[in-house]
Coordinates of C-alpha atoms and ligand atoms in Angstrom, one line a residue:
M1 CA -18.3 -8.8 24.2
N2 CA -21.3 -6.5 24.4
L3 CA -21.8 -2.8 24.3
T4 CA -21.9 -2.4 28.1
E5 CA -18.3 -3.5 28.3
L6 CA -17.2 -0.4 26.3
T7 CA -15.8 1.9 29.0
N8 CA -14.7 4.7 26.6
A9 CA -17.7 7.1 26.7
K10 CA -17.0 8.6 23.3
L11 CA -16.8 5.2 21.7
R12 CA -19.9 4.0 23.4
A13 CA -21.9 7.1 22.3
W14 CA -20.6 6.8 18.7
V15 CA -21.7 3.1 18.5
E16 CA -25.1 4.0 19.9
D17 CA -25.5 6.8 17.4
V18 CA -24.5 4.6 14.5
A19 CA -26.8 1.8 15.6
A20 CA -29.7 4.3 15.9
M21 CA -29.0 5.4 12.3
T22 CA -28.2 2.0 10.7
R23 CA -30.7 -0.2 12.6
P24 CA -28.8 -3.5 12.8
D25 CA -30.5 -6.6 14.2
S26 CA -27.7 -7.1 16.7
I27 CA -24.4 -5.5 17.9
E28 CA -21.2 -7.4 18.8
V29 CA -18.0 -5.9 20.1
C30 CA -15.0 -7.9 18.7
D31 CA -12.6 -9.3 21.2
G32 CA -10.0 -10.4 18.7
S33 CA -9.9 -14.0 19.8
Q34 CA -9.3 -17.1 17.6
A35 CA -12.8 -18.3 18.5
E36 CA -14.3 -15.1 17.1
Y37 CA -12.3 -15.4 13.9
D38 CA -13.4 -19.0 13.5
R39 CA -17.0 -18.0 14.1
M40 CA -16.8 -15.3 11.4
I41 CA -15.5 -17.8 8.9
Q42 CA -18.1 -20.4 9.9
I43 CA -20.9 -17.8 9.4
M44 CA -19.6 -17.1 5.9
V45 CA -19.2 -20.8 5.0
D46 CA -22.7 -21.5 6.2
E47 CA -24.0 -18.5 4.1
G48 CA -22.2 -19.9 1.0
L49 CA -19.9 -16.8 0.9
A50 CA -16.7 -18.6 1.8
K51 CA -15.4 -21.9 0.3
P52 CA -12.9 -23.9 2.3
V53 CA -9.5 -24.5 0.6
P54 CA -8.6 -27.8 2.1
K55 CA -5.1 -28.0 0.6
R56 CA -4.2 -24.9 2.7
P57 CA -5.4 -25.6 6.3
G58 CA -7.4 -22.8 7.8
S59 CA -7.9 -21.1 4.5
V60 CA -11.0 -20.0 2.6
L61 CA -11.9 -18.4 -0.7
F62 CA -14.3 -15.6 -1.3
R63 CA -15.8 -14.5 -4.7
S64 CA -16.7 -10.9 -4.8
D65 CA -19.3 -9.2 -7.0
P66 CA -17.8 -8.2 -10.4
S67 CA -18.6 -4.5 -9.5
D68 CA -16.5 -4.8 -6.3
V69 CA -13.1 -6.1 -7.2
A70 CA -10.7 -3.2 -6.4
R71 CA -10.2 0.2 -4.8
V72 CA -12.5 2.7 -6.5
E73 CA -10.5 5.9 -6.9
N74 CA -13.3 7.9 -8.6
R75 CA -15.6 7.0 -5.6
T76 CA -13.0 8.0 -3.0
F77 CA -13.4 11.5 -1.5
I78 CA -11.4 13.8 0.6
A79 CA -14.1 16.0 2.2
S80 CA -11.9 18.7 3.8
A81 CA -13.3 22.0 4.8
T82 CA -12.1 23.6 1.5
R83 CA -11.3 22.3 -2.0
E84 CA -7.8 23.8 -1.7
A85 CA -7.1 21.7 1.5
A86 CA -7.7 18.5 -0.6
G87 CA -5.6 19.9 -3.5
P88 CA -5.6 19.2 -7.2
T89 CA -4.9 15.4 -6.9
N90 CA -7.9 14.4 -4.8
N91 CA -11.7 14.1 -5.4
W92 CA -13.1 16.8 -3.1
M93 CA -16.6 17.1 -1.8
D94 CA -18.1 19.6 0.6
P95 CA -18.1 17.8 4.0
T96 CA -21.6 19.0 4.9
E97 CA -23.1 17.9 1.6
L98 CA -21.3 14.6 1.7
K99 CA -22.4 13.8 5.2
Q100 CA -26.0 14.5 4.2
I101 CA -25.8 12.1 1.3
L102 CA -24.1 9.5 3.5
R103 CA -26.6 9.8 6.3
G104 CA -29.3 9.1 3.8
L105 CA -27.5 6.0 2.6
F106 CA -26.6 4.7 6.1
A107 CA -30.1 5.2 7.4
G108 CA -31.4 1.6 8.0
C109 CA -28.6 0.1 5.9
M110 CA -27.7 -2.6 8.5
R111 CA -31.2 -4.0 8.8
G112 CA -31.1 -7.8 9.0
R113 CA -27.3 -7.7 9.8
T114 CA -25.0 -7.6 12.8
L115 CA -23.1 -4.4 13.6
Y116 CA -19.6 -5.4 14.5
V117 CA -17.5 -3.0 16.6
I118 CA -13.8 -3.7 15.7
P119 CA -11.3 -2.0 18.0
F120 CA -7.9 -2.1 16.2
S121 CA -4.4 -0.9 16.6
M122 CA -2.3 0.2 13.6
G123 CA 1.1 -0.7 14.9
P124 CA 2.1 -2.9 17.8
V125 CA -0.4 -2.3 20.6
G126 CA 0.8 0.4 22.9
S127 CA 3.7 1.5 20.6
P128 CA 4.3 5.3 20.8
I129 CA 4.1 5.3 17.0
A130 CA 0.8 3.3 16.9
K131 CA -2.7 4.7 16.5
I132 CA -6.0 3.3 17.5
G133 CA -9.0 3.0 15.2
V134 CA -12.4 1.5 15.7
E135 CA -14.2 0.2 12.7
I136 CA -17.9 -0.4 12.7
S137 CA -18.9 -2.8 10.0
D138 CA -21.8 -5.0 9.0
S139 CA -19.4 -7.5 7.2
P140 CA -18.0 -10.6 8.8
Y141 CA -15.5 -10.6 5.9
V142 CA -14.2 -7.3 7.1
V143 CA -14.0 -8.6 10.7
A144 CA -12.0 -11.7 9.6
N145 CA -9.6 -9.6 7.4
M146 CA -9.1 -7.0 10.1
H147 CA -8.1 -9.8 12.4
I148 CA -5.3 -10.6 10.0
M149 CA -4.3 -7.1 8.8
T150 CA -4.4 -5.3 12.1
R151 CA -4.3 -6.0 15.9
V152 CA -7.9 -6.4 17.0
G153 CA -9.6 -6.7 20.4
V154 CA -9.5 -6.5 24.1
K155 CA -5.9 -5.4 24.4
V156 CA -6.6 -2.4 22.1
L157 CA -9.6 -1.4 24.3
E158 CA -7.3 -1.6 27.4
V159 CA -4.8 0.8 25.8
L160 CA -7.6 3.1 24.6
G161 CA -8.9 3.4 28.2
P162 CA -11.9 5.5 29.2
E163 CA -10.7 8.7 27.6
G164 CA -8.3 7.6 24.8
E165 CA -8.6 8.9 21.2
F166 CA -9.5 6.7 18.3
V167 CA -10.3 7.2 14.6
P168 CA -13.9 6.3 14.0
C169 CA -14.2 4.2 10.8
L170 CA -17.8 3.5 9.7
H171 CA -18.4 0.9 7.1
S172 CA -21.4 -0.8 5.5
V173 CA -21.7 -3.1 2.5
G174 CA -24.8 -1.1 1.7
K175 CA -27.2 -4.0 1.3
P176 CA -29.8 -4.2 4.0
L177 CA -31.8 -7.5 4.3
A178 CA -35.5 -7.8 4.5
P179 CA -36.9 -10.0 7.3
G180 CA -36.0 -13.6 6.5
E181 CA -33.8 -12.6 3.6
S182 CA -30.2 -13.7 3.4
D183 CA -27.3 -13.0 1.0
G184 CA -27.9 -16.4 -0.6
G185 CA -24.2 -16.9 -1.2
L186 CA -23.9 -13.7 -3.1
W187 CA -21.3 -11.0 -2.2
P188 CA -23.3 -8.1 -0.7
C189 CA -22.5 -4.6 -2.0
A190 CA -24.1 -1.5 -3.5
S191 CA -23.9 -0.4 -7.1
L192 CA -20.9 1.7 -8.2
D193 CA -22.8 5.0 -8.1
K194 CA -23.7 4.4 -4.5
K195 CA -20.2 3.5 -3.3
Y196 CA -18.6 6.2 -1.3
I197 CA -15.1 6.0 0.4
A198 CA -15.2 9.2 2.3
H199 CA -12.6 10.8 4.4
F200 CA -13.1 13.8 6.7
P201 CA -9.5 14.9 7.5
E202 CA -10.4 17.7 9.9
T203 CA -12.6 15.5 12.1
R204 CA -10.4 12.4 11.4
E205 CA -13.4 10.3 10.4
I206 CA -13.9 7.7 7.7
W207 CA -17.3 6.7 6.2
S208 CA -17.3 3.9 3.7
Y209 CA -20.5 2.7 2.0
G210 CA -21.3 0.2 -0.6
S211 CA -18.1 -1.8 -1.1
G212 CA -17.0 -4.9 0.8
Y213 CA -13.6 -5.1 -0.9
G214 CA -10.0 -4.6 0.2
G215 CA -8.9 -1.0 0.5
N216 CA -12.5 0.2 0.4
A217 CA -13.6 -1.8 3.4
L218 CA -10.6 -2.7 5.5
L219 CA -10.5 0.8 6.8
G220 CA -7.3 0.5 8.8
K221 CA -5.2 0.2 5.6
K222 CA -5.3 2.9 2.9
C223 CA -8.1 5.0 4.6
L224 CA -6.6 5.3 8.1
A225 CA -3.0 4.4 7.8
L226 CA -2.4 6.6 4.8
R227 CA -5.2 9.2 4.0
I228 CA -6.1 10.2 7.6
A229 CA -2.6 9.4 9.0
S230 CA -0.9 11.6 6.4
V231 CA -2.9 14.5 7.8
Q232 CA -2.2 13.5 11.4
A233 CA 1.5 13.2 10.5
R234 CA 1.6 16.6 8.9
D235 CA 0.0 18.1 12.1
E236 CA 2.2 16.1 14.5
G237 CA 5.5 16.2 12.7
W238 CA 5.9 12.6 11.5
M239 CA 5.5 10.7 8.3
A240 CA 2.8 8.3 7.0
E241 CA 4.1 6.8 3.8
H242 CA 3.2 4.2 1.1
M243 CA 6.4 2.3 1.8
L244 CA 7.8 -1.2 2.3
I245 CA 10.3 -1.6 5.1
L246 CA 13.1 -4.2 4.8
K247 CA 16.1 -5.3 6.8
I248 CA 19.3 -6.1 5.0
T249 CA 22.3 -7.9 6.6
D250 CA 25.7 -8.1 4.9
P251 CA 28.0 -11.2 5.2
E252 CA 29.8 -9.5 8.2
G253 CA 26.4 -9.2 10.1
V254 CA 26.1 -5.4 9.6
V255 CA 22.4 -4.4 9.4
K256 CA 20.7 -1.6 7.6
F257 CA 17.0 -0.8 7.3
M258 CA 15.5 0.6 4.1
A259 CA 12.1 2.0 3.3
G260 CA 10.8 2.1 -0.3
A261 CA 7.9 3.9 -2.1
F262 CA 6.7 2.4 -5.3
P263 CA 3.4 2.9 -7.1
S264 CA 0.9 0.1 -6.8
A265 CA 1.8 -2.9 -9.0
C266 CA 5.5 -2.2 -9.1
G267 CA 6.6 -5.3 -7.1
K268 CA 6.7 -3.8 -3.6
T269 CA 5.8 -7.0 -1.9
N270 CA 8.4 -8.9 -3.9
L271 CA 11.1 -6.4 -2.9
A272 CA 10.1 -6.5 0.7
M273 CA 10.5 -10.4 0.7
L274 CA 13.4 -10.6 -1.7
V275 CA 15.8 -13.6 -1.7
P276 CA 19.2 -12.2 -2.6
T277 CA 21.2 -13.8 -5.4
I278 CA 24.4 -12.5 -3.9
P279 CA 26.0 -15.0 -1.5
G280 CA 26.1 -14.2 2.2
W281 CA 23.5 -11.4 2.1
K282 CA 20.1 -11.6 3.8
V283 CA 16.9 -9.6 3.3
E284 CA 14.1 -9.8 5.9
T285 CA 10.7 -8.2 5.9
I286 CA 9.3 -5.6 8.3
G287 CA 6.4 -4.5 6.1
D288 CA 5.3 -4.6 2.4
D289 CA 3.0 -1.6 2.0
I290 CA 2.9 1.1 4.7
A291 CA 5.6 2.8 6.9
W292 CA 5.0 5.3 9.7
M293 CA 8.2 7.1 10.6
K294 CA 8.9 9.3 13.6
F295 CA 12.0 11.0 14.9
G296 CA 13.7 9.3 17.8
K297 CA 15.6 11.3 20.5
D298 CA 18.8 10.7 18.5
G299 CA 17.5 12.6 15.5
R300 CA 17.0 9.5 13.3
L301 CA 13.8 8.4 11.7
Y302 CA 12.3 5.2 13.2
A303 CA 9.7 3.3 11.2
I304 CA 7.0 0.8 12.1
N305 CA 4.8 -1.3 9.9
P306 CA 1.3 -0.3 11.1
E307 CA -0.1 -3.5 9.6
A308 CA -0.1 -7.1 10.9
G309 CA -0.6 -8.9 7.6
F310 CA -0.1 -8.9 3.9
F311 CA -2.9 -8.1 1.5
G312 CA -1.1 -9.1 -1.6
V313 CA -2.0 -9.5 -5.3
A314 CA -2.1 -13.2 -6.1
P315 CA -1.7 -13.2 -9.9
G316 CA 2.1 -13.3 -10.7
T317 CA 3.0 -14.6 -7.3
S318 CA 4.9 -17.8 -7.6
L319 CA 7.7 -19.8 -5.9
E320 CA 10.0 -18.1 -8.4
S321 CA 8.9 -14.5 -8.1
N322 CA 8.3 -14.6 -4.3
P323 CA 8.9 -17.8 -2.4
N324 CA 8.4 -16.1 0.9
A325 CA 4.9 -14.9 0.0
M326 CA 4.1 -18.3 -1.3
N327 CA 5.2 -19.9 2.0
S328 CA 3.3 -17.3 3.9
I329 CA 0.0 -18.3 2.3
D330 CA 0.2 -22.1 2.7
R331 CA -2.2 -21.9 5.7
N332 CA -4.6 -19.5 7.6
T333 CA -5.1 -17.3 4.5
L334 CA -8.2 -15.5 3.1
F335 CA -8.2 -15.6 -0.6
T336 CA -10.5 -13.4 -2.7
N337 CA -11.2 -13.9 -6.4
V338 CA -8.7 -16.5 -7.2
A339 CA -9.6 -19.8 -9.0
L340 CA -10.3 -23.1 -7.1
T341 CA -8.9 -26.5 -8.3
K342 CA -10.9 -29.7 -8.1
D343 CA -8.6 -31.1 -5.5
G344 CA -9.2 -28.1 -3.1
D345 CA -6.3 -25.7 -3.8
V346 CA -6.2 -22.2 -5.2
W347 CA -4.7 -21.3 -8.7
W348 CA -4.0 -18.1 -10.5
E349 CA -2.3 -16.8 -13.6
G350 CA 1.5 -16.7 -13.0
I351 CA 1.5 -19.1 -10.1
G352 CA 4.2 -21.0 -11.9
Y353 CA 2.5 -24.2 -13.1
D354 CA -0.4 -25.1 -15.3
P355 CA -3.8 -25.6 -13.8
P356 CA -4.4 -29.2 -12.8
G357 CA -7.5 -29.8 -15.0
E358 CA -10.8 -28.0 -14.8
L359 CA -11.0 -25.1 -12.3
I360 CA -13.8 -23.0 -10.9
D361 CA -12.9 -19.4 -12.0
W362 CA -13.3 -16.3 -9.8
R363 CA -16.9 -15.8 -11.0
G364 CA -17.8 -19.4 -9.9
N365 CA -17.9 -20.9 -13.4
P366 CA -16.1 -24.0 -14.8
W367 CA -12.8 -23.0 -16.5
V368 CA -10.4 -25.0 -18.6
Q369 CA -7.1 -23.5 -19.8
E370 CA -7.0 -22.9 -23.5
K371 CA -3.3 -22.8 -24.2
G372 CA -2.3 -20.3 -26.8
N373 CA -5.6 -18.4 -26.6
K374 CA -4.5 -14.9 -25.6
H375 CA -8.1 -13.8 -25.5
Q376 CA -9.2 -16.3 -22.9
K377 CA -10.5 -14.6 -19.8
P378 CA -8.3 -15.2 -16.8
A379 CA -9.3 -17.8 -14.1
A380 CA -8.3 -15.4 -11.3
H381 CA -9.3 -11.8 -11.3
P382 CA -6.1 -9.7 -12.0
N383 CA -6.6 -7.9 -8.7
A384 CA -7.3 -11.2 -6.8
R385 CA -5.8 -11.1 -3.3
F386 CA -4.5 -13.1 -0.4
A387 CA -4.6 -11.9 3.2
A388 CA -2.1 -13.7 5.4
P389 CA -0.7 -13.0 8.9
A390 CA 2.8 -11.4 8.7
H391 CA 4.2 -13.7 11.3
Q392 CA 3.7 -16.6 8.8
C393 CA 6.3 -15.1 6.5
P394 CA 9.5 -17.1 6.7
A395 CA 11.5 -13.9 6.0
V396 CA 9.8 -11.8 8.7
A397 CA 12.5 -9.9 10.7
D398 CA 12.7 -10.3 14.5
E399 CA 12.2 -6.5 14.8
W400 CA 8.9 -6.4 12.8
E401 CA 6.9 -5.8 15.9
D402 CA 9.4 -3.6 17.8
P403 CA 7.2 -0.9 19.3
A404 CA 10.2 1.6 19.0
G405 CA 10.4 0.9 15.2
V406 CA 13.6 0.5 13.2
P407 CA 16.1 3.3 12.3
I408 CA 15.8 3.9 8.6
D409 CA 19.2 4.2 6.8
A410 CA 17.9 4.6 3.2
I411 CA 14.7 5.6 1.4
L412 CA 14.1 4.2 -2.1
F413 CA 11.8 5.6 -4.8
G414 CA 10.9 3.8 -8.0
G415 CA 8.4 3.4 -10.7
R416 CA 8.0 1.6 -14.1
R417 CA 10.3 3.7 -16.3
P418 CA 11.3 1.9 -19.6
S419 CA 13.6 4.8 -20.5
T420 CA 15.6 7.7 -19.0
I421 CA 15.8 6.8 -15.3
P422 CA 18.9 4.7 -14.6
L423 CA 19.0 1.5 -12.6
V424 CA 20.0 3.5 -9.5
H425 CA 21.1 6.9 -8.4
E426 CA 21.6 8.6 -5.1
A427 CA 20.3 12.1 -4.2
R428 CA 22.9 14.6 -3.3
T429 CA 20.9 16.1 -0.4
W430 CA 17.6 15.6 1.4
N431 CA 15.9 18.2 -0.7
H432 CA 17.2 16.6 -3.9
G433 CA 15.7 13.3 -2.6
V434 CA 12.4 15.0 -2.0
F435 CA 12.6 16.2 -5.6
L436 CA 13.1 12.6 -6.7
G437 CA 10.1 11.5 -4.6
S438 CA 8.0 14.2 -6.1
I439 CA 8.6 13.1 -9.7
V440 CA 8.0 9.3 -9.2
G441 CA 5.8 7.9 -11.9
S442 CA 5.3 5.1 -14.4
E443 CA 5.4 5.4 -18.2
I444 CA 2.2 4.6 -20.2
T445 CA 3.2 1.5 -22.2
A446 CA -0.2 0.8 -24.0
A447 CA -2.6 3.5 -25.0
A448 CA -4.7 4.0 -21.9
L449 CA -7.7 6.3 -21.7
D450 CA -6.6 9.8 -22.8
L451 CA -2.9 9.3 -22.0
K452 CA -0.2 9.4 -24.7
V453 CA 2.0 6.3 -25.0
G454 CA 5.4 7.1 -23.6
S455 CA 4.1 9.9 -21.3
V456 CA 4.6 9.5 -17.6
R457 CA 1.7 9.1 -15.2
R458 CA 3.2 10.9 -12.1
D459 CA 2.6 9.3 -8.8
P460 CA 4.6 11.5 -6.3
F461 CA 6.0 9.4 -3.5
A462 CA 3.6 6.7 -4.7
M463 CA 1.0 8.6 -2.6
L464 CA -1.3 9.9 -5.4
P465 CA -4.3 7.9 -4.3
F466 CA -3.4 8.0 -0.7
C467 CA -2.5 11.6 0.4
G468 CA -5.3 13.0 2.5
Y469 CA -4.5 16.6 1.8
N470 CA -3.0 19.0 -0.7
M471 CA -0.1 17.3 -2.4
G472 CA 1.8 20.7 -2.6
D473 CA 1.6 20.9 1.3
Y474 CA 2.7 17.3 1.5
F475 CA 5.8 18.2 -0.6
Q476 CA 6.4 21.0 1.9
H477 CA 6.1 18.6 4.8
W478 CA 8.8 16.4 3.4
I479 CA 11.1 19.5 3.0
D480 CA 10.3 20.5 6.6
I481 CA 11.1 17.0 7.9
G482 CA 14.6 17.5 6.4
Q483 CA 15.0 20.6 8.5
R484 CA 14.4 18.7 11.7
S485 CA 17.6 16.7 11.7
T486 CA 21.1 16.7 10.1
A487 CA 22.3 15.0 6.9
D488 CA 24.4 12.4 8.9
K489 CA 21.2 11.2 10.7
L490 CA 18.6 11.5 8.0
P491 CA 18.1 8.5 5.7
K492 CA 20.0 8.8 2.3
I493 CA 17.6 8.9 -0.6
F494 CA 17.8 6.8 -3.8
M495 CA 15.9 6.4 -7.0
V496 CA 15.8 2.9 -8.5
N497 CA 14.3 1.6 -11.7
W498 CA 14.0 -2.2 -12.2
F499 CA 12.0 -1.6 -15.4
R500 CA 14.5 -0.2 -18.0
K501 CA 14.1 -1.6 -21.4
E502 CA 16.5 -2.1 -24.3
N503 CA 15.2 -3.0 -27.7
G504 CA 11.7 -3.5 -26.2
K505 CA 13.0 -6.0 -23.6
Y506 CA 13.6 -5.6 -19.9
A507 CA 17.3 -4.9 -19.5
W508 CA 17.4 -5.9 -15.8
P509 CA 16.1 -9.2 -14.4
G510 CA 14.8 -7.7 -11.2
Y511 CA 13.5 -9.9 -8.3
G512 CA 16.4 -11.5 -6.4
D513 CA 19.0 -9.7 -8.5
N514 CA 17.8 -6.4 -7.1
S515 CA 20.0 -7.4 -4.2
R516 CA 22.9 -6.3 -6.3
V517 CA 21.5 -2.7 -6.3
L518 CA 20.6 -2.9 -2.6
R519 CA 24.2 -3.9 -1.9
W520 CA 25.5 -0.7 -3.5
I521 CA 22.9 1.3 -1.6
F522 CA 24.0 -0.4 1.6
E523 CA 27.6 0.5 0.9
A524 CA 26.6 4.1 0.1
C525 CA 25.0 4.2 3.6
Q526 CA 28.4 3.2 5.0
G527 CA 30.2 5.8 2.9
K528 CA 32.0 2.9 1.1
A529 CA 30.2 2.7 -2.2
K530 CA 32.1 3.1 -5.5
S531 CA 30.3 6.1 -6.8
V532 CA 30.7 8.8 -9.5
D533 CA 29.3 12.3 -9.2
T534 CA 27.0 13.0 -12.2
A535 CA 24.6 15.7 -13.3
I536 CA 21.7 13.7 -11.8
G537 CA 23.3 12.6 -8.6
L538 CA 25.7 9.9 -7.4
M539 CA 25.8 6.8 -9.5
P540 CA 27.7 3.4 -9.2
T541 CA 31.0 3.2 -11.1
P542 CA 30.9 0.7 -14.0
D543 CA 32.4 -2.0 -11.8
A544 CA 30.4 -1.3 -8.6
I545 CA 27.5 -3.6 -9.4
D546 CA 28.1 -7.2 -10.6
A547 CA 26.2 -8.0 -13.7
P548 CA 23.7 -10.8 -13.1
E549 CA 23.6 -13.8 -15.5
G550 CA 22.3 -12.7 -18.9
V551 CA 23.1 -9.0 -18.5
S552 CA 26.1 -8.0 -20.6
T553 CA 28.5 -5.4 -19.3
Q554 CA 27.4 -3.1 -22.2
T555 CA 23.7 -3.3 -21.1
L556 CA 24.7 -2.7 -17.5
A557 CA 26.7 0.3 -18.5
A558 CA 23.8 1.6 -20.6
I559 CA 21.3 1.4 -17.7
L560 CA 23.9 3.0 -15.4
S561 CA 24.5 6.0 -17.6
V562 CA 23.0 9.4 -17.7
D563 CA 20.6 9.8 -20.6
K564 CA 21.0 13.6 -21.0
E565 CA 18.4 14.0 -23.7
G566 CA 15.9 11.9 -21.8
W567 CA 16.4 13.9 -18.6
L568 CA 16.0 17.2 -20.5
R569 CA 12.7 15.9 -21.9
E570 CA 11.8 14.8 -18.4
I571 CA 12.5 18.2 -16.9
A572 CA 10.3 19.9 -19.6
D573 CA 7.5 17.4 -18.8
I574 CA 7.8 18.1 -15.1
R575 CA 7.7 21.8 -15.6
A576 CA 4.8 21.8 -18.1
H577 CA 2.6 19.0 -17.0
H578 CA 3.4 18.0 -13.4
Y579 CA 4.6 20.8 -11.1
V580 CA 2.3 23.3 -12.8
R581 CA -0.7 21.6 -11.1
F582 CA 0.4 22.6 -7.7
G583 CA 0.5 26.4 -8.4
D584 CA 1.6 28.4 -5.3
K585 CA 1.7 25.3 -3.2
L586 CA 4.8 24.0 -5.0
P587 CA 7.7 24.5 -2.5
K588 CA 10.3 26.8 -4.0
E589 CA 13.0 24.3 -3.0
L590 CA 11.6 21.8 -5.6
L591 CA 11.6 24.4 -8.3
S592 CA 15.3 25.2 -7.4
Q593 CA 16.1 21.5 -7.6
L594 CA 14.6 21.3 -11.1
D595 CA 16.5 24.4 -12.2
E596 CA 19.8 23.2 -10.8
L597 CA 19.4 19.8 -12.4
E598 CA 18.7 21.4 -15.7
S599 CA 21.8 23.7 -15.4
R600 CA 24.0 20.7 -14.5
L601 CA 22.7 18.7 -17.5
K602 CA 23.3 21.7 -19.8
V603 CA 27.0 22.2 -19.0
Ligands
LIG5 O1 -7.6 -3.3 -4.5 C1 -7.6 -3.1 -3.3 O2 -8.6 -2.9 -2.6 C2 -6.3 -3.3 -2.6 S1 -5.2 -2.1 -3.1 C3 -3.7 -2.5 -2.2 C4 -3.6 -3.6 -1.4 C5 -2.5 -3.9 -0.7 C6 -1.4 -3.1 -0.9 N1 -1.4 -2.0 -1.7 C7 -2.5 -1.7 -2.4 C8 -2.4 -0.5 -3.4 O3 -3.3 -0.3 -4.2 O4 -1.4 0.2 -3.3
LIG6 MN1 -0.1 -0.3 -1.7

C-alpha cells in the first residue's frame, strides 16, 4: 500500500511529518498480508540478517548486536509534564527537552532505509477493549515481529476510519545508511548512550531510537500495552496489567479464568501454558504477558490479551518445562540470539538435550559444549527469544480472541521468595489484595549491585518497569477499581510463591504441580475450598492440597504455615524501604492494611 491510501488525515499528516524529519529512501504502508511478511523475511535473508532454520519450517534466526540484547530500563523514559506525574519509580525527563534531543537524533536517521507504516490493533480488531496504534519503523525485523505479536494491516485501517484515534509509535534503529551502503549482515542499532525509549503520557506518544530489540522496538508491547495504556486505563477507568490470563476447567467441566502478575523471569509463560499433574483438570492459555481488563455491564472484570503472539525467553524452555511453548515454536517462528545446529535447528541452554555437536553461538562463532566447565559462555544469550503466533499454541483457549474478553474469577500475584511468603494465601478483601499486589517482589539471592543478599527487590504488581505514571497514583487506581463493583463480582485475589526454599533447596516442584495450587484457588472461587483463617489471610488446611511426588507432608505443612517472625520483618521492610518512597501518594488504605496485618500478627 502507499501513502495516498491512508484516509485518516491525522495519520497521513503524521507520516508526512516523520518522513520530512527522518528522510527515508521510500515509504511503505503495511497491509498485514502473508506476502508482506514473506517479503520482509526475504529482505533480511538477502541482507544476511536472518538465517533460515530449516528444521522448523517458516522459521528464521537473527543475531542482534551485543549492545542490543534486552530492554534497557536506564534508557527508558517517562516524559510526563512534571517529575511528580512520573513518580519515584520512573526515569523522568522534561518532555520539551527530550523531544529536542530526539528530533536531533531522528533528523535524517532513516536515510538509505524504507519507512514502514505499521497500523496495528492491540486486542481483537474492533473489540471494545482493543486500542489502535501505528508504528513507524525503519526495521523489517520490527515489521515481521509486529505481524506475529499484534494484528497488523488493512482491517485495522478500516476500523480506524478517517477520524479514529491511534497511538503514534515512532521507531528507528538509529543507523542511517550512506548511498550504496548496506548493513552487511550486521544488526543495525545505535550505541547505548544514544538509545532512548521515550514515552509522552499526556500526548500518548512513543518515540524509540537506537535499539532494534524486543520491548525497545516492538512498540505495541511494553511501551503501548503497558506504559501508555496504564495511563489511558487510569483516565478511562480500566486496567492495563502485566498479567497472564489462563482458563482452567475442572473434571466436571466448570470453567474459571485467572489472571496473574509475576515479575519478569518468574515463569509466567510456563504458568500460562501449564500441563496439570492432577487428573481430569485442564489449563488453557489466553495470554502469557499482558491483560487489559474492563468492567462489563454485570459488574465483573473482563480481560483480553492485547497481543497475538508470544515473545518468550528461549533458554530454559524445554519439552519438560513447557511442552506447549515448544510445540508452538516448531514452525513460523522468529528466533533471536539462540544457537544454530549444523543440521539446521536451534539450540539453547535448558532445551532438555545436549547440543548435537558443534554449534554456531548467538554471536555467530563456532561453539562446542565443554561439559563440566561452569565458566563456559552460553551458546544462546540468556535473554534469547522466540516470537511465535499464539494460534500455534496447542493449549490456546477457544476464547483467546473473544472481543468481549473473559470474566476474571481470580487474580494471582507472585515473585521469587525463598522465605516468608507461603505457597498460597488468599486476600480477605479487595483492598487486602491490592496490598498484596503492592508488595510483590523477589529476594536477592546473589550479591547484585548495591543490594543486600536476602533483601527484597520490590516490583509492585510486577509493573515496576511498565507503569507509565506515579506508582502511588497507580495503587490508588487499584483501590478505586474495587469501589466500582461488589465483592461477589470482583475477582478474588491470591498471593502464590512457587520459589520457597528449605535447606537451600526448592521445597515445591512448580511447573505442572502448580495445578494443585490452582485447584485450591478454583475451589476458593466456588466458596468450596478447605481454608483456615490466619493473620495473613485465608490459607489451605493441611489436607487441602495434595503433596506432589517428592514433597513430604512436613515440607508441605512448612510452606503452608505462617512465618510470624518473617512477616514482622517483612512489614518493617515495607514500612522503612518500600512504602516510604511514595510519600503522600501512598493510599491511606494500604497503610491501614499494613497496620492491621501487623496487629493481627502480634496477637
Ligand atoms: O528483553 C526484551 O526486550 C523483552 S522483555 C519481555 C518480553 C516478553 C514478555 N515479558 C518481558 C518482560 O520483560 O517482562
Ligand atoms: Mn513481561
